[in-house]
């Protein structure tokens, strides 16, 4: 029979960036806002988030405390937060089925400590975000980007010291981070970051996670890549389950504009860059469709699989078990010694005329 109607007809579903993206962040996204001093930035966010905390507390038994905060911090921004589009409540994620799928695929090999940290992280998020998959994805994507920041930080440091220089690896991690950023922006368009507490939890977890991965990458880069491998593999399996569970609803929702821009309409240079495993020429380049939200989540699912492949390649490379994780055609992209020798031979053979 005909599909069951959604709560509101699709053309009224709020997926317009103007409406869905938080005004502060929307301003940042335009790319023309000046950053200012750390003090100004911090104070701005403090006033905004404090206002959201006050508004959250007002609906709880702690409303007296909320009034007190209102009195003390008169500069708090009390603008009502936007709410996620209602369609979000129809989306589900069965964490037991995710675990089942993970078992079938086989969790990648790891050290007991790394595995324990990973397991604790998954367990906590599964419990905290039961029944709120989009918010969970937003938190996960906020945190998922951090290891790439950590790798880039340490690689920059090694270049500054003159210890090791392979900008191609930095570029791959940059492209991976840019991809995770777009997953994050898509979750924001869906209203995944509307609640004060989710932003609080995600950003604090992100700071801790950034430094943990920096320390891990400095002391044992194989282990750092191994941890990322577990996380990316888990993300892939989670999105696969989500796609299968919600296909019917997702297929009837138009894609958020940011998704179309990233997967189809925009500059795909960085999109191609993170595909490091077996896509050497333009014929094989991944060009996924983006007609509805189902396509978008399928794309995200497949992106996560690419990340897990790259992380495995990086891990095996550093372990000494595998070839360079940098694709062949990029290994010589900055020139090689043979090229230089040929050039210098040509220079040496020049006979310079005396005047
Ligand atoms: Fe992601
Ligand atoms: Fe990821």
Short mmCIF file of C-alpha atoms and ligand atoms in Angstrom, two decimals:
data_model
loop_
_atom_site.label_atom_id
_atom_site.label_comp_id
_atom_site.label_asym_id
_atom_site.label_seq_id
_atom_site.Cartn_x
_atom_site.Cartn_y
_atom_site.Cartn_z
CA UNK A 1 0.00 0.00 0.00
CA UNK A 2 1.00 3.69 0.04
CA UNK A 3 3.70 4.63 2.56
CA UNK A 4 2.50 5.74 5.98
CA UNK A 5 2.57 9.58 6.10
CA UNK A 6 5.26 11.26 8.20
CA UNK A 7 4.17 13.61 11.00
CA UNK A 8 4.48 16.51 8.61
CA UNK A 9 4.66 16.47 4.82
CA UNK A 10 8.33 16.36 3.65
CA UNK A 11 8.33 19.93 2.32
CA UNK A 12 7.64 21.23 5.81
CA UNK A 13 10.30 19.18 7.56
CA UNK A 14 12.90 21.52 8.97
CA UNK A 15 16.06 20.60 7.13
CA UNK A 16 16.84 24.10 5.99
CA UNK A 17 20.22 25.20 7.30
CA UNK A 18 18.92 28.66 8.21
CA UNK A 19 16.42 27.10 10.57
CA UNK A 20 18.36 24.12 11.79
CA UNK A 21 21.86 25.31 12.39
CA UNK A 22 22.37 27.16 15.63
CA UNK A 23 22.72 30.90 14.89
CA UNK A 24 26.18 31.14 16.48
CA UNK A 25 27.52 28.19 14.55
CA UNK A 26 25.77 29.20 11.37
CA UNK A 27 27.70 32.45 11.52
CA UNK A 28 30.98 30.54 11.87
CA UNK A 29 30.07 28.34 8.90
CA UNK A 30 29.87 31.29 6.53
CA UNK A 31 33.62 31.54 6.82
CA UNK A 32 33.70 35.33 7.15
CA UNK A 33 33.59 35.73 10.93
CA UNK A 34 36.73 36.92 12.70
CA UNK A 35 37.98 34.64 15.49
CA UNK A 36 39.09 37.31 18.01
CA UNK A 37 41.07 36.73 21.20
CA UNK A 38 40.73 33.50 23.16
CA UNK A 39 39.24 35.54 26.02
CA UNK A 40 36.48 37.02 23.82
CA UNK A 41 35.70 33.65 22.26
CA UNK A 42 35.60 31.88 25.61
CA UNK A 43 33.43 34.60 27.20
CA UNK A 44 30.99 34.42 24.28
CA UNK A 45 30.59 30.67 24.56
CA UNK A 46 30.36 30.90 28.37
CA UNK A 47 27.47 33.39 28.18
CA UNK A 48 25.69 31.33 25.57
CA UNK A 49 26.06 27.99 27.35
CA UNK A 50 25.31 29.45 30.78
CA UNK A 51 22.03 30.78 29.37
CA UNK A 52 21.23 27.31 28.06
CA UNK A 53 22.10 25.77 31.44
CA UNK A 54 19.73 28.25 33.19
CA UNK A 55 16.92 27.47 30.75
CA UNK A 56 17.50 23.71 31.24
CA UNK A 57 17.45 24.00 35.05
CA UNK A 58 14.27 26.11 35.06
CA UNK A 59 12.21 23.05 34.14
CA UNK A 60 13.67 20.96 36.97
CA UNK A 61 13.44 20.98 40.81
CA UNK A 62 16.57 23.16 40.68
CA UNK A 63 14.63 26.18 39.33
CA UNK A 64 15.58 28.20 42.45
CA UNK A 65 19.25 27.74 41.57
CA UNK A 66 18.44 28.77 38.00
CA UNK A 67 16.96 32.10 39.25
CA UNK A 68 20.06 32.65 41.37
CA UNK A 69 22.31 32.14 38.32
CA UNK A 70 20.09 34.51 36.33
CA UNK A 71 20.61 37.17 39.05
CA UNK A 72 24.38 36.73 39.24
CA UNK A 73 25.15 36.37 35.53
CA UNK A 74 23.03 39.04 33.90
CA UNK A 75 25.05 38.79 30.67
CA UNK A 76 23.90 35.18 30.10
CA UNK A 77 22.29 34.72 26.68
CA UNK A 78 18.77 33.42 27.34
CA UNK A 79 17.76 32.87 23.70
CA UNK A 80 15.61 29.72 23.49
CA UNK A 81 17.50 26.83 21.92
CA UNK A 82 16.26 25.47 18.63
CA UNK A 83 14.64 22.04 18.71
CA UNK A 84 15.49 19.12 16.41
CA UNK A 85 13.07 18.46 13.53
CA UNK A 86 10.30 16.13 14.86
CA UNK A 87 11.19 13.43 12.35
CA UNK A 88 14.33 12.71 14.38
CA UNK A 89 12.22 11.06 17.08
CA UNK A 90 11.16 8.37 14.62
CA UNK A 91 14.73 7.17 14.11
CA UNK A 92 15.96 4.19 16.13
CA UNK A 93 19.16 2.29 16.87
CA UNK A 94 19.22 -1.19 18.39
CA UNK A 95 22.56 -1.40 20.24
CA UNK A 96 22.22 -5.15 20.80
CA UNK A 97 22.01 -5.67 17.03
CA UNK A 98 25.09 -3.45 16.62
CA UNK A 99 26.96 -5.74 19.06
CA UNK A 100 25.74 -8.80 17.13
CA UNK A 101 26.98 -7.37 13.82
CA UNK A 102 30.28 -6.49 15.41
CA UNK A 103 30.68 -10.08 16.60
CA UNK A 104 29.95 -11.38 13.09
CA UNK A 105 32.51 -9.07 11.46
CA UNK A 106 35.04 -9.78 14.20
CA UNK A 107 36.43 -6.98 16.35
CA UNK A 108 39.98 -6.10 15.17
CA UNK A 109 42.89 -7.43 17.24
CA UNK A 110 44.08 -5.10 19.94
CA UNK A 111 45.96 -4.85 23.22
CA UNK A 112 43.91 -5.49 26.42
CA UNK A 113 44.31 -1.88 27.65
CA UNK A 114 43.24 -0.26 24.36
CA UNK A 115 40.36 -2.70 24.10
CA UNK A 116 39.21 -1.94 27.65
CA UNK A 117 39.20 1.83 27.02
CA UNK A 118 37.30 1.33 23.77
CA UNK A 119 34.75 -0.97 25.43
CA UNK A 120 34.16 1.47 28.32
CA UNK A 121 33.59 4.31 25.83
CA UNK A 122 31.03 2.32 23.81
CA UNK A 123 29.23 1.01 26.88
CA UNK A 124 28.84 4.51 28.37
CA UNK A 125 27.58 6.06 25.13
CA UNK A 126 25.16 3.19 24.51
CA UNK A 127 23.61 3.73 27.94
CA UNK A 128 23.61 7.55 27.82
CA UNK A 129 22.06 7.85 24.38
CA UNK A 130 19.50 5.08 24.33
CA UNK A 131 16.68 6.14 21.99
CA UNK A 132 18.52 9.27 20.76
CA UNK A 133 20.66 8.03 17.85
CA UNK A 134 21.20 11.39 16.10
CA UNK A 135 22.41 13.04 19.32
CA UNK A 136 24.67 10.04 19.89
CA UNK A 137 26.10 10.37 16.38
CA UNK A 138 26.74 14.07 16.96
CA UNK A 139 28.71 13.30 20.14
CA UNK A 140 30.58 10.48 18.39
CA UNK A 141 31.48 12.62 15.39
CA UNK A 142 32.71 15.42 17.67
CA UNK A 143 35.03 12.96 19.36
CA UNK A 144 35.85 10.95 16.19
CA UNK A 145 37.58 13.93 14.60
CA UNK A 146 39.98 14.41 17.49
CA UNK A 147 42.51 11.64 16.79
CA UNK A 148 43.18 13.22 13.38
CA UNK A 149 43.85 16.57 15.08
CA UNK A 150 46.23 14.73 17.43
CA UNK A 151 48.13 13.01 14.61
CA UNK A 152 48.47 16.26 12.67
CA UNK A 153 49.67 18.10 15.80
CA UNK A 154 52.43 15.55 16.47
CA UNK A 155 53.45 15.30 12.79
CA UNK A 156 53.78 19.10 12.66
CA UNK A 157 55.94 18.96 15.77
CA UNK A 158 58.22 16.33 14.21
CA UNK A 159 58.57 18.50 11.12
CA UNK A 160 59.38 21.54 13.25
CA UNK A 161 62.10 19.55 15.04
CA UNK A 162 63.38 18.24 11.71
CA UNK A 163 62.92 14.63 12.92
CA UNK A 164 60.55 13.29 10.28
CA UNK A 165 58.81 14.82 7.31
CA UNK A 166 56.15 13.10 5.23
CA UNK A 167 53.52 15.73 4.45
CA UNK A 168 51.52 13.17 2.46
CA UNK A 169 50.56 11.45 5.72
CA UNK A 170 49.47 14.75 7.25
CA UNK A 171 47.40 15.42 4.14
CA UNK A 172 45.62 12.05 4.45
CA UNK A 173 44.78 12.75 8.10
CA UNK A 174 43.59 16.24 7.12
CA UNK A 175 41.26 14.76 4.53
CA UNK A 176 39.96 12.22 7.06
CA UNK A 177 39.32 15.00 9.56
CA UNK A 178 37.53 17.05 6.87
CA UNK A 179 35.30 14.06 6.18
CA UNK A 180 34.46 13.61 9.88
CA UNK A 181 33.74 17.35 10.04
CA UNK A 182 31.09 16.90 7.38
CA UNK A 183 29.54 14.00 9.27
CA UNK A 184 29.38 16.38 12.21
CA UNK A 185 27.78 19.19 10.17
CA UNK A 186 25.17 16.75 8.86
CA UNK A 187 24.30 15.72 12.44
CA UNK A 188 24.06 19.43 13.35
CA UNK A 189 21.67 20.03 10.45
CA UNK A 190 19.56 17.20 11.92
CA UNK A 191 19.58 18.91 15.34
CA UNK A 192 22.00 16.52 17.07
CA UNK A 193 23.61 19.33 19.08
CA UNK A 194 20.50 21.15 20.36
CA UNK A 195 20.80 20.10 23.99
CA UNK A 196 23.18 21.90 26.32
CA UNK A 197 24.26 18.71 28.08
CA UNK A 198 25.25 16.94 24.85
CA UNK A 199 27.50 19.83 23.86
CA UNK A 200 28.98 19.94 27.36
CA UNK A 201 29.69 16.19 27.39
CA UNK A 202 31.07 16.05 23.85
CA UNK A 203 33.44 19.02 24.10
CA UNK A 204 34.87 17.93 27.45
CA UNK A 205 35.34 14.38 26.23
CA UNK A 206 37.00 15.81 23.12
CA UNK A 207 39.63 17.75 25.11
CA UNK A 208 40.53 14.66 27.16
CA UNK A 209 40.56 12.45 24.09
CA UNK A 210 42.78 14.87 22.12
CA UNK A 211 45.54 14.76 24.76
CA UNK A 212 45.23 11.00 25.31
CA UNK A 213 45.75 10.36 21.59
CA UNK A 214 48.63 12.89 21.41
CA UNK A 215 50.37 10.98 24.25
CA UNK A 216 49.62 7.64 22.62
CA UNK A 217 50.84 8.77 19.19
CA UNK A 218 54.06 10.15 20.69
CA UNK A 219 54.79 6.99 22.67
CA UNK A 220 53.38 4.23 20.45
CA UNK A 221 51.87 5.32 17.12
CA UNK A 222 50.88 1.73 16.25
CA UNK A 223 48.67 1.63 19.32
CA UNK A 224 47.20 5.05 18.49
CA UNK A 225 46.24 3.82 15.02
CA UNK A 226 44.93 0.58 16.51
CA UNK A 227 42.59 2.52 18.80
CA UNK A 228 41.31 4.56 15.86
CA UNK A 229 40.84 1.35 13.91
CA UNK A 230 38.52 0.02 16.64
CA UNK A 231 36.58 3.31 16.73
CA UNK A 232 36.18 3.59 12.93
CA UNK A 233 35.18 -0.06 12.61
CA UNK A 234 32.58 0.44 15.36
CA UNK A 235 31.27 3.57 13.60
CA UNK A 236 30.92 1.63 10.34
CA UNK A 237 28.95 -1.18 11.99
CA UNK A 238 26.76 1.27 13.94
CA UNK A 239 25.80 3.26 10.82
CA UNK A 240 25.19 0.01 8.90
CA UNK A 241 22.67 -1.07 11.55
CA UNK A 242 21.10 2.41 11.62
CA UNK A 243 20.69 2.49 7.83
CA UNK A 244 18.99 -0.92 7.76
CA UNK A 245 16.73 -0.10 10.69
CA UNK A 246 15.50 3.27 9.36
CA UNK A 247 15.69 2.91 5.58
CA UNK A 248 12.00 3.56 4.94
CA UNK A 249 11.86 6.85 6.87
CA UNK A 250 15.28 8.07 5.71
CA UNK A 251 14.41 7.51 2.06
CA UNK A 252 11.58 10.04 2.28
CA UNK A 253 13.63 12.90 3.76
CA UNK A 254 15.55 15.28 1.46
CA UNK A 255 19.30 15.53 2.13
CA UNK A 256 20.54 18.50 4.19
CA UNK A 257 22.22 21.07 1.87
CA UNK A 258 25.60 20.54 3.54
CA UNK A 259 25.52 16.86 2.51
CA UNK A 260 24.78 17.66 -1.13
CA UNK A 261 27.56 20.22 -1.13
CA UNK A 262 30.08 17.77 0.28
CA UNK A 263 29.21 14.62 -1.68
CA UNK A 264 28.10 16.04 -5.03
CA UNK A 265 28.24 19.75 -5.73
CA UNK A 266 31.43 20.97 -4.07
CA UNK A 267 35.14 20.52 -4.62
CA UNK A 268 35.82 16.79 -4.16
CA UNK A 269 39.60 17.09 -3.81
CA UNK A 270 39.63 16.29 -0.10
CA UNK A 271 36.91 13.68 -0.52
CA UNK A 272 39.21 11.75 -2.88
CA UNK A 273 42.23 12.26 -0.62
CA UNK A 274 41.03 10.04 2.23
CA UNK A 275 40.46 7.05 -0.07
CA UNK A 276 43.92 5.57 0.36
CA UNK A 277 43.13 1.91 -0.23
CA UNK A 278 43.08 0.72 -3.83
CA UNK A 279 41.56 3.62 -5.78
CA UNK A 280 44.48 4.81 -7.87
CA UNK A 281 42.81 6.29 -10.93
CA UNK A 282 39.91 8.53 -11.73
CA UNK A 283 37.75 5.72 -13.14
CA UNK A 284 37.51 4.03 -9.77
CA UNK A 285 36.84 7.15 -7.74
CA UNK A 286 33.89 6.88 -5.38
CA UNK A 287 31.07 9.19 -6.48
CA UNK A 288 28.11 8.27 -4.25
CA UNK A 289 24.56 9.57 -4.83
CA UNK A 290 22.95 12.02 -2.44
CA UNK A 291 19.26 12.06 -3.33
CA UNK A 292 17.80 11.59 0.16
CA UNK A 293 18.81 11.11 3.77
CA UNK A 294 19.16 7.36 3.21
CA UNK A 295 21.92 8.04 0.65
CA UNK A 296 23.57 10.43 3.12
CA UNK A 297 23.71 7.82 5.90
CA UNK A 298 24.87 5.12 3.47
CA UNK A 299 27.67 7.47 2.40
CA UNK A 300 28.65 8.10 6.01
CA UNK A 301 28.62 4.32 6.66
CA UNK A 302 30.93 3.75 3.65
CA UNK A 303 33.20 6.66 4.65
CA UNK A 304 33.71 5.01 8.04
CA UNK A 305 34.73 1.78 6.30
CA UNK A 306 37.33 3.72 4.28
CA UNK A 307 38.67 5.24 7.52
CA UNK A 308 38.90 1.82 9.14
CA UNK A 309 40.85 0.51 6.09
CA UNK A 310 43.24 3.47 6.22
CA UNK A 311 43.75 3.07 9.98
CA UNK A 312 44.51 -0.62 9.51
CA UNK A 313 46.99 0.22 6.74
CA UNK A 314 48.69 2.82 8.99
CA UNK A 315 48.82 0.36 11.90
CA UNK A 316 50.31 -2.45 9.77
CA UNK A 317 52.77 -0.08 8.13
CA UNK A 318 54.14 1.05 11.49
CA UNK A 319 54.12 -2.52 12.75
CA UNK A 320 56.44 -3.46 9.89
CA UNK A 321 53.87 -5.94 8.54
CA UNK A 322 52.54 -3.89 5.67
CA UNK A 323 53.56 -1.58 2.84
CA UNK A 324 53.47 2.19 3.20
CA UNK A 325 50.00 3.46 4.04
CA UNK A 326 50.59 6.29 1.58
CA UNK A 327 49.27 5.36 -1.89
CA UNK A 328 52.00 4.60 -4.45
CA UNK A 329 51.13 7.51 -6.69
CA UNK A 330 51.53 9.91 -3.77
CA UNK A 331 54.80 8.58 -2.45
CA UNK A 332 56.75 10.39 -5.16
CA UNK A 333 54.45 13.40 -5.31
CA UNK A 334 57.11 15.61 -3.72
CA UNK A 335 59.81 14.37 -6.12
CA UNK A 336 62.50 11.76 -5.50
CA UNK A 337 66.27 11.47 -5.55
CA UNK A 338 66.43 10.03 -9.09
CA UNK A 339 64.57 13.05 -10.41
CA UNK A 340 66.99 15.33 -8.60
CA UNK A 341 70.04 13.45 -9.91
CA UNK A 342 68.79 13.74 -13.48
CA UNK A 343 68.16 17.41 -13.03
CA UNK A 344 71.60 18.05 -11.50
CA UNK A 345 73.30 16.04 -14.29
CA UNK A 346 71.58 18.30 -16.80
CA UNK A 347 72.66 21.38 -14.89
CA UNK A 348 76.26 20.12 -14.68
CA UNK A 349 76.42 19.51 -18.42
CA UNK A 350 75.49 23.07 -19.26
CA UNK A 351 78.36 24.94 -20.79
CA UNK A 352 78.18 28.49 -19.76
CA UNK A 353 79.55 30.91 -22.31
CA UNK A 354 82.14 33.38 -21.06
CA UNK A 355 81.55 36.90 -22.15
FE1 LIG B 1 32.23 9.90 11.06
FE1 LIG B 2 34.83 7.92 11.74
#
